[in-house]
mmCIF file of C-alpha atoms in Angstrom:
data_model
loop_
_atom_site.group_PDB
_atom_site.id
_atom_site.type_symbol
_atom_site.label_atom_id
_atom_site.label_comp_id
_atom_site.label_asym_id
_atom_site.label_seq_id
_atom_site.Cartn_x
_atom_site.Cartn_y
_atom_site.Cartn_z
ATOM 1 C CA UNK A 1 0.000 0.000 0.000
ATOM 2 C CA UNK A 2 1.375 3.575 -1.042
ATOM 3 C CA UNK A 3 0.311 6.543 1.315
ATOM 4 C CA UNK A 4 1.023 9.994 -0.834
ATOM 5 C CA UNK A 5 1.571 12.346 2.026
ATOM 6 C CA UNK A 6 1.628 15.145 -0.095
ATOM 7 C CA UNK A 7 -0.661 16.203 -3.313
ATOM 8 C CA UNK A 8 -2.757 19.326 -4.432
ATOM 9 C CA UNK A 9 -5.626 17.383 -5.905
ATOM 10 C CA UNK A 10 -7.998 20.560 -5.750
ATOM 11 C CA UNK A 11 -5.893 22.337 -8.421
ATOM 12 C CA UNK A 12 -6.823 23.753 -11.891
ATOM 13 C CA UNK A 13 -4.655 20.857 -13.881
ATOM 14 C CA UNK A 14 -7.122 18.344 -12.496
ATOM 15 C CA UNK A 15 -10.602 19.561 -13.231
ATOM 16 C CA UNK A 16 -11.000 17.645 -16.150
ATOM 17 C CA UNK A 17 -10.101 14.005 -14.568
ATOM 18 C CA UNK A 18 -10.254 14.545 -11.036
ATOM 19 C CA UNK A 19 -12.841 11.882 -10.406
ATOM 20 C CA UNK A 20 -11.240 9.242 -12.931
ATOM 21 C CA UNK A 21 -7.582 10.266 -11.756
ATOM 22 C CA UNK A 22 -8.687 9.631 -7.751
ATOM 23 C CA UNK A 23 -10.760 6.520 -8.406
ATOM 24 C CA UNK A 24 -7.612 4.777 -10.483
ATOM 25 C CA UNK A 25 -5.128 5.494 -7.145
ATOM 26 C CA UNK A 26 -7.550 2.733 -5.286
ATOM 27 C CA UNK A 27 -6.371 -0.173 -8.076
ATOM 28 C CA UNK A 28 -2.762 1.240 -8.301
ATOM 29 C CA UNK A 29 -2.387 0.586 -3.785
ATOM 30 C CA UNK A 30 -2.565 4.535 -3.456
ATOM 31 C CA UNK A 31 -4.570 3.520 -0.367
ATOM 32 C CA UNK A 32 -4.326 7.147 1.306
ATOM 33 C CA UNK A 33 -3.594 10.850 -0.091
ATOM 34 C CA UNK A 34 -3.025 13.746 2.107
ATOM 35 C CA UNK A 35 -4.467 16.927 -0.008
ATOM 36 C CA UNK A 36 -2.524 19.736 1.259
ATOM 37 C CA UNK A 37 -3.481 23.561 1.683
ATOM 38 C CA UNK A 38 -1.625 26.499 0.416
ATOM 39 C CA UNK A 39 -4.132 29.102 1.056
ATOM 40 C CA UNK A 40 -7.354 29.950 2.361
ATOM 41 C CA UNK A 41 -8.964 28.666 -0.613
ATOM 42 C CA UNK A 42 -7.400 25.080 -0.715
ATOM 43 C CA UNK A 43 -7.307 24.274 2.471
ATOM 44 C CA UNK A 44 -10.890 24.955 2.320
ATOM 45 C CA UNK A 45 -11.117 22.414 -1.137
ATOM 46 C CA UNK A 46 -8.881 19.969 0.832
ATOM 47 C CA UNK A 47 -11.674 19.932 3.338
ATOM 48 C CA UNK A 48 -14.266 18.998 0.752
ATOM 49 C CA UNK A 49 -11.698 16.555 -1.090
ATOM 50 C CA UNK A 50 -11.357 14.420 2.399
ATOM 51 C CA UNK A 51 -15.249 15.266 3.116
ATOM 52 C CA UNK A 52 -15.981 13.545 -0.358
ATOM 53 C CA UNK A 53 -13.484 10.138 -0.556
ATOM 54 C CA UNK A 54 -12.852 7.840 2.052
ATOM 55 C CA UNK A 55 -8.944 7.516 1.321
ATOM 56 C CA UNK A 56 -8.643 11.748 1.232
ATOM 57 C CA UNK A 57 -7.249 13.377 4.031
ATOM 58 C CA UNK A 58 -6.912 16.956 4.804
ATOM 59 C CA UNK A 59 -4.006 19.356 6.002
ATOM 60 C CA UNK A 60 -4.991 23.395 6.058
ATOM 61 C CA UNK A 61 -2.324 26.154 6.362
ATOM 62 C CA UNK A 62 -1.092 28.985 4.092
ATOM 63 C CA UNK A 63 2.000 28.947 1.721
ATOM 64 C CA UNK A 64 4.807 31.607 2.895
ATOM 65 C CA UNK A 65 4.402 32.525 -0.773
ATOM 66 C CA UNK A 66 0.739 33.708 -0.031
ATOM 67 C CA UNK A 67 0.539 35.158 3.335
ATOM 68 C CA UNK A 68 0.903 38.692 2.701
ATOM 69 C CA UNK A 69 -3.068 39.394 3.068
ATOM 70 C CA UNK A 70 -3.450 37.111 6.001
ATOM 71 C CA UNK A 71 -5.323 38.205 8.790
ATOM 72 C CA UNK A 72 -6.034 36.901 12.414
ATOM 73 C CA UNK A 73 -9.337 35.786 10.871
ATOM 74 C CA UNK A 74 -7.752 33.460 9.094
ATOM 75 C CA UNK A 75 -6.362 31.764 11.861
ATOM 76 C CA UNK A 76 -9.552 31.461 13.057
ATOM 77 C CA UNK A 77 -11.012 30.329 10.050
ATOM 78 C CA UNK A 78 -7.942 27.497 10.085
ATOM 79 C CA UNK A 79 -8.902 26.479 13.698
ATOM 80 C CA UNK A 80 -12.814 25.618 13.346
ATOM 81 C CA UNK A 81 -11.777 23.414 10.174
ATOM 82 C CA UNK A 82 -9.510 21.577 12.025
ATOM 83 C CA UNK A 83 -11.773 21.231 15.413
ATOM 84 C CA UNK A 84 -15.248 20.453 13.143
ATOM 85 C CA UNK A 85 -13.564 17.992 10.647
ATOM 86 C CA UNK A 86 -11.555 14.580 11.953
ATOM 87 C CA UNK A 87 -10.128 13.992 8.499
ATOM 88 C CA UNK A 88 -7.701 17.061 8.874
ATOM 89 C CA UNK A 89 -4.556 15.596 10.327
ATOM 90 C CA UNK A 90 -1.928 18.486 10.024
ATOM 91 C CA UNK A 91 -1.485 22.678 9.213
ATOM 92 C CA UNK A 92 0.167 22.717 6.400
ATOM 93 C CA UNK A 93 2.015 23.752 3.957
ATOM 94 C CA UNK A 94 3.511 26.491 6.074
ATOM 95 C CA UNK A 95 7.284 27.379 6.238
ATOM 96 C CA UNK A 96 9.717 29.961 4.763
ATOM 97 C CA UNK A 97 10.300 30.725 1.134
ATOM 98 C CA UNK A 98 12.929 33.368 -0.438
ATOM 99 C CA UNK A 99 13.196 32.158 -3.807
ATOM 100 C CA UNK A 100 11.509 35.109 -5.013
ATOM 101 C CA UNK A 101 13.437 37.826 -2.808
ATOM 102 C CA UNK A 102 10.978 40.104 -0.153
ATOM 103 C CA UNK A 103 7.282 38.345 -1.980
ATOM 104 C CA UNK A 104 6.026 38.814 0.384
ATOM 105 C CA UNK A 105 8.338 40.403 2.506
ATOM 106 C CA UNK A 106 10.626 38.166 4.925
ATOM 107 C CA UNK A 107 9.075 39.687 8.448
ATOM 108 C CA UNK A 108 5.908 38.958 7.241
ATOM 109 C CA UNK A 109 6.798 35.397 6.153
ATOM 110 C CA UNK A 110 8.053 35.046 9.824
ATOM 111 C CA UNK A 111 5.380 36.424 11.488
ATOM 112 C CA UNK A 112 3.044 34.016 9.775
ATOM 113 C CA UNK A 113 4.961 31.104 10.012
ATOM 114 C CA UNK A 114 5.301 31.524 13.844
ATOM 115 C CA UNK A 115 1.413 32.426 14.041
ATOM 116 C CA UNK A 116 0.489 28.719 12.035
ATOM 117 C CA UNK A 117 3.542 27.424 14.183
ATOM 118 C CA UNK A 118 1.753 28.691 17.407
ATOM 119 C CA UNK A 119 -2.208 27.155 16.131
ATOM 120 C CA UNK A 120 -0.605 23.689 15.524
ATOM 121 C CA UNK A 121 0.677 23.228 18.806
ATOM 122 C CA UNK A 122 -2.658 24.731 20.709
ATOM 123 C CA UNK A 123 -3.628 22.118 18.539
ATOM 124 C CA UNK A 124 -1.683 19.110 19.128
ATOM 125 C CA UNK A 125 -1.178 18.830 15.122
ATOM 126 C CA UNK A 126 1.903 17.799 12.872
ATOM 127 C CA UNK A 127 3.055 20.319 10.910
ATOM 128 C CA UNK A 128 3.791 20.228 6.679
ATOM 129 C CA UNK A 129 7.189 22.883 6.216
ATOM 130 C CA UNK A 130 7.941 24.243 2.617
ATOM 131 C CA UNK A 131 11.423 26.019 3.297
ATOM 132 C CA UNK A 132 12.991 27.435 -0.141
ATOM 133 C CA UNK A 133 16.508 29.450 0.193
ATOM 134 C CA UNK A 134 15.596 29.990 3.542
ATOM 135 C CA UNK A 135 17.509 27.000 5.409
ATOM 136 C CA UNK A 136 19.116 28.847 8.601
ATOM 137 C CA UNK A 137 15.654 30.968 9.403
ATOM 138 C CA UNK A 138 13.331 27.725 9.042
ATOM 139 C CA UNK A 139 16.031 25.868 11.625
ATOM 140 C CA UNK A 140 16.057 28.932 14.271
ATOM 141 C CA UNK A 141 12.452 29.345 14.175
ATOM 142 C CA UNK A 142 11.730 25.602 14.810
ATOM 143 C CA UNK A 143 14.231 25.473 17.109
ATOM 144 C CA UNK A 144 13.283 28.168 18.877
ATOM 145 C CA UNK A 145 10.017 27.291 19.327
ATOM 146 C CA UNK A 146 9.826 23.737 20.125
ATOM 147 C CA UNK A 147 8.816 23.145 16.381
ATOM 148 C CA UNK A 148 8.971 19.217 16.010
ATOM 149 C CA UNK A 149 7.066 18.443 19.307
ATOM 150 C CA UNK A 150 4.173 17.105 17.518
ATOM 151 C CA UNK A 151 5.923 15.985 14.924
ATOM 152 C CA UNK A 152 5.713 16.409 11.071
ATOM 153 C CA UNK A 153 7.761 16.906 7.413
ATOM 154 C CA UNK A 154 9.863 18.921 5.604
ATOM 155 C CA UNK A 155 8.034 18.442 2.711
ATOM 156 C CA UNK A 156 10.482 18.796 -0.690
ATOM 157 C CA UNK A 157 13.435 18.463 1.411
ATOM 158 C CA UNK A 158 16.353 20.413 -0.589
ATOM 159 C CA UNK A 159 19.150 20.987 2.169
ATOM 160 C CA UNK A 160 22.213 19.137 3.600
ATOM 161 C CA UNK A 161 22.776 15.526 5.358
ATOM 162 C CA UNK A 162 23.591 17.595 8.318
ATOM 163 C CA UNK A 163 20.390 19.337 8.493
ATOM 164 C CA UNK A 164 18.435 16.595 7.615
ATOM 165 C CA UNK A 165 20.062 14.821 10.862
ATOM 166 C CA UNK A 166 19.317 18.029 13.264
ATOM 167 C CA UNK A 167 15.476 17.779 11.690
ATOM 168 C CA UNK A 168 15.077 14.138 12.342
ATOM 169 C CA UNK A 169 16.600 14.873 16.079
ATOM 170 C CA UNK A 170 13.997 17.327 16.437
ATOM 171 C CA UNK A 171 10.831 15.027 15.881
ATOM 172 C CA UNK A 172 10.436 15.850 12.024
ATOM 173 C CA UNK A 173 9.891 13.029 9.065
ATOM 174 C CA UNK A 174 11.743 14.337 5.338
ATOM 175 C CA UNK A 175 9.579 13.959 2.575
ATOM 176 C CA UNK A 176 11.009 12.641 -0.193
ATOM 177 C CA UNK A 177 9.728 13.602 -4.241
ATOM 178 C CA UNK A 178 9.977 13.071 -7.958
ATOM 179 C CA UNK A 179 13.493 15.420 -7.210
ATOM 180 C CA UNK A 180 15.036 12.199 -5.843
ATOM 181 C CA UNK A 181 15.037 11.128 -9.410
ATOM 182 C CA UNK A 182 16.526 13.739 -10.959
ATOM 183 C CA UNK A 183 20.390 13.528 -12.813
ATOM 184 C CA UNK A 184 21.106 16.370 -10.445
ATOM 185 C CA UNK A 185 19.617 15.565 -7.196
ATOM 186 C CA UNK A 186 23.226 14.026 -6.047
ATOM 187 C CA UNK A 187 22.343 16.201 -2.771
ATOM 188 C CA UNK A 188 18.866 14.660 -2.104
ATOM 189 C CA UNK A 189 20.073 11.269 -2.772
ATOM 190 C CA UNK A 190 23.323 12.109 -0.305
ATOM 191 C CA UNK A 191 20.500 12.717 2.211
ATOM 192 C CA UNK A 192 18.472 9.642 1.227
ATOM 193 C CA UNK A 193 21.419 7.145 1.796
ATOM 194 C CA UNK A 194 22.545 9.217 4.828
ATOM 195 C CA UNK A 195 19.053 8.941 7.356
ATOM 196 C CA UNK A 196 17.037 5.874 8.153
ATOM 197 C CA UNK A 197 14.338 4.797 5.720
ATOM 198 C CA UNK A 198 12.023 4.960 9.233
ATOM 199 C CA UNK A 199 12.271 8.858 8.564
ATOM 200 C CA UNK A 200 11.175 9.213 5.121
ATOM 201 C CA UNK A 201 8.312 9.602 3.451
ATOM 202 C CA UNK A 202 6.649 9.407 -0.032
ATOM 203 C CA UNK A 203 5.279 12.772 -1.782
ATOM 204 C CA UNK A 204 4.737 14.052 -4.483
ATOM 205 C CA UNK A 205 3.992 17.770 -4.404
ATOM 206 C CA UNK A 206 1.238 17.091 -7.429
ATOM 207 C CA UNK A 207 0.592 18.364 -9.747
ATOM 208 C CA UNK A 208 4.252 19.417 -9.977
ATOM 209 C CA UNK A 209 7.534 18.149 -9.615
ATOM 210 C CA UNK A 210 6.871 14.911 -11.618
ATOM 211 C CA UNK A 211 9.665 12.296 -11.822
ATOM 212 C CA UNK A 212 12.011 11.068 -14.147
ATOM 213 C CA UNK A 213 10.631 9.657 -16.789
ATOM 214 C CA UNK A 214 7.918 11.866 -16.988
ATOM 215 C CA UNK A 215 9.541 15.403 -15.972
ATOM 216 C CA UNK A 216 8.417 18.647 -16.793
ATOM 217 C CA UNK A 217 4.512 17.114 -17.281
ATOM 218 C CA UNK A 218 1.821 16.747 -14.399
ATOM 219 C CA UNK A 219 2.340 14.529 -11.675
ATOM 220 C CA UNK A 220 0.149 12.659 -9.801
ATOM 221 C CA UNK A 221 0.401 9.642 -7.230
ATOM 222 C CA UNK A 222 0.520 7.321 -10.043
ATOM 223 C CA UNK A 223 4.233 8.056 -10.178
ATOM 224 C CA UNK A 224 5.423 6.853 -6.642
ATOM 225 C CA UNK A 225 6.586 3.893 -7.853
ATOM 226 C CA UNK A 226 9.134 5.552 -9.728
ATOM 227 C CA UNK A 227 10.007 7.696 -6.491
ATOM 228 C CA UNK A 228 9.921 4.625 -4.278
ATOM 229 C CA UNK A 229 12.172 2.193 -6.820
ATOM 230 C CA UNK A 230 15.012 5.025 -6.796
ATOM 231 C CA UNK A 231 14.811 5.397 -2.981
ATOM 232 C CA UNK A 232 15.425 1.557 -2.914
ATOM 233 C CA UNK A 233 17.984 2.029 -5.043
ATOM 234 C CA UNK A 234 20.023 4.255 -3.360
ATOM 235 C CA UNK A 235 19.726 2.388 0.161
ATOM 236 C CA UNK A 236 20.085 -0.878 -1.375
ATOM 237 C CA UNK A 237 17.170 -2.722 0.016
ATOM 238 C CA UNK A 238 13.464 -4.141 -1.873
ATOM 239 C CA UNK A 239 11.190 -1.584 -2.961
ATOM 240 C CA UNK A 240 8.275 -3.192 -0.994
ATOM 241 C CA UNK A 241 10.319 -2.717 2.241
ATOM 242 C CA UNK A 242 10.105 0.740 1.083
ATOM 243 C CA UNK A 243 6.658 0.681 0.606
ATOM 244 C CA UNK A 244 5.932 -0.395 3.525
ATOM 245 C CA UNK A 245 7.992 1.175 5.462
ATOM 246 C CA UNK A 246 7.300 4.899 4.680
ATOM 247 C CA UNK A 247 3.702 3.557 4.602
ATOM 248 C CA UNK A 248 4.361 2.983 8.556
ATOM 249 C CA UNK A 249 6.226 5.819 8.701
ATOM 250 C CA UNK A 250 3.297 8.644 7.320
ATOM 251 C CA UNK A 251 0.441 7.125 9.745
ATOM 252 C CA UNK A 252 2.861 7.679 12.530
ATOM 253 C CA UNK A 253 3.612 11.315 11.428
ATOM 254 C CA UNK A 254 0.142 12.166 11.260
ATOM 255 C CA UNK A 255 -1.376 10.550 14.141
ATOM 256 C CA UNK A 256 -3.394 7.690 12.066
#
């Protein structure tokens, strides 16, 4: 059984085959997806997604990328759709991103991140962390505050072995994508050989970031077995210990 801990199933590129596309994961052993917010919007669809199939489940949280017109309201609005629906298991995706330099600005990114940081521990939730360019900010602010205590990812991990060690130390899973596959992911698959398989998990950050051989086109959970057979590669052990394993692994992280 394959649990895809990370997918945007509500978006645009699957309007047209949304039903077909979710109905095929069931005879392919995609036996759970985790649809994952990025704003207000989507968290709200990933709601409705787990509301509507038995093998959906929900995170809610705002993208650093889109929290420059959040308000306090929104927090609120974040907390009643966690409390009213059992079928969201974490906030998230919430983190850091300066890829695209002050948009929105850095302070704000922080202030966010701390505020969604603070709601998922009144919570007792697992957290989902994007962190782009932003490596030594993400670690202080989770550090500082305790961040792993309930556990959770760094979703599209993209840093060193050595922070993927101080991560794991801290309570957090690393999410493992189509990247892995890449001819110039040498650092991801450093950092895949380097931690335990009992940390990782499967994602796939649909619909993008699709792996080699189908790169550059839309992903969906279809593709983990090409994800999971390089992962097995690289640590030298069967793909369905993999499987299983980061199976195990994703229940754990999000309290199922």
């Amino acid at each position: 059984m394959i649990f895809e801990t990370h997918g945007h199933y509500d978006d645009e590129q699957f309007d047209e085959d949304r039903e077909r596309l979710i109905a095929e994961f069931l005879e392919k052993d995609i036996d759970k997806v985790m649809n994952v917010g990025a704003d207000m919007q989507s968290s709200r669809n990933s709601v409705e997604l787990a509301g509507k199939y038995p093998h959906f489940y929900a995170a809610v949280g705002v993208h650093p990328s889109e929290v420059g017109d959040l308000t306090e309201d929104d927090m609120q609005a974040l907390k009643q759709m966690t409390l009213e629906n059992p079928k969201v298991k974490a906030i998230g995706e919430i983190g850091l991103d300066y890829h695209f330099d002050d948009d929105p600005p850095r302070d704000v990114q922080k202030k966010w991140f701390i505020r969604q940081l603070e709601l998922a521990q009144e919570l007792g939730m697992p957290i989902i962390i994007h962190s782009r360019d932003a490596a030594s900010d993400t670690m202080e602010i989770l550090k500082d505050m305790d961040g792993g205590r309930n556990g959770g990812v760094i979703h599209c991990y993209s840093y060193s072995r050595e922070q993927a060690r101080e991560y794991i130390k801290m309570g957090f899973h690393i999410g493992v994508g189509g990247v892995v596959t890449f001819k110039n992911s040498r650092r991801l698959q450093e950092v895949v050989e380097d931690i335990p398989l009992e940390k990782i998990v499967l994602e796939t950050d649909s619909p993008y970031m699709a792996p080699v051989p189908f790169r550059g086109t839309r992903n969906s959970a279809l593709n983990i077995p090409y994800i999971a057979e390089k992962i097995a590669e690289i640590k030298g052990v069967p793909v369905q210990k993999v499987y299983d394993q980061t199976y195990a692994n994703a229940l754990k992280m999000y309290k199922m």
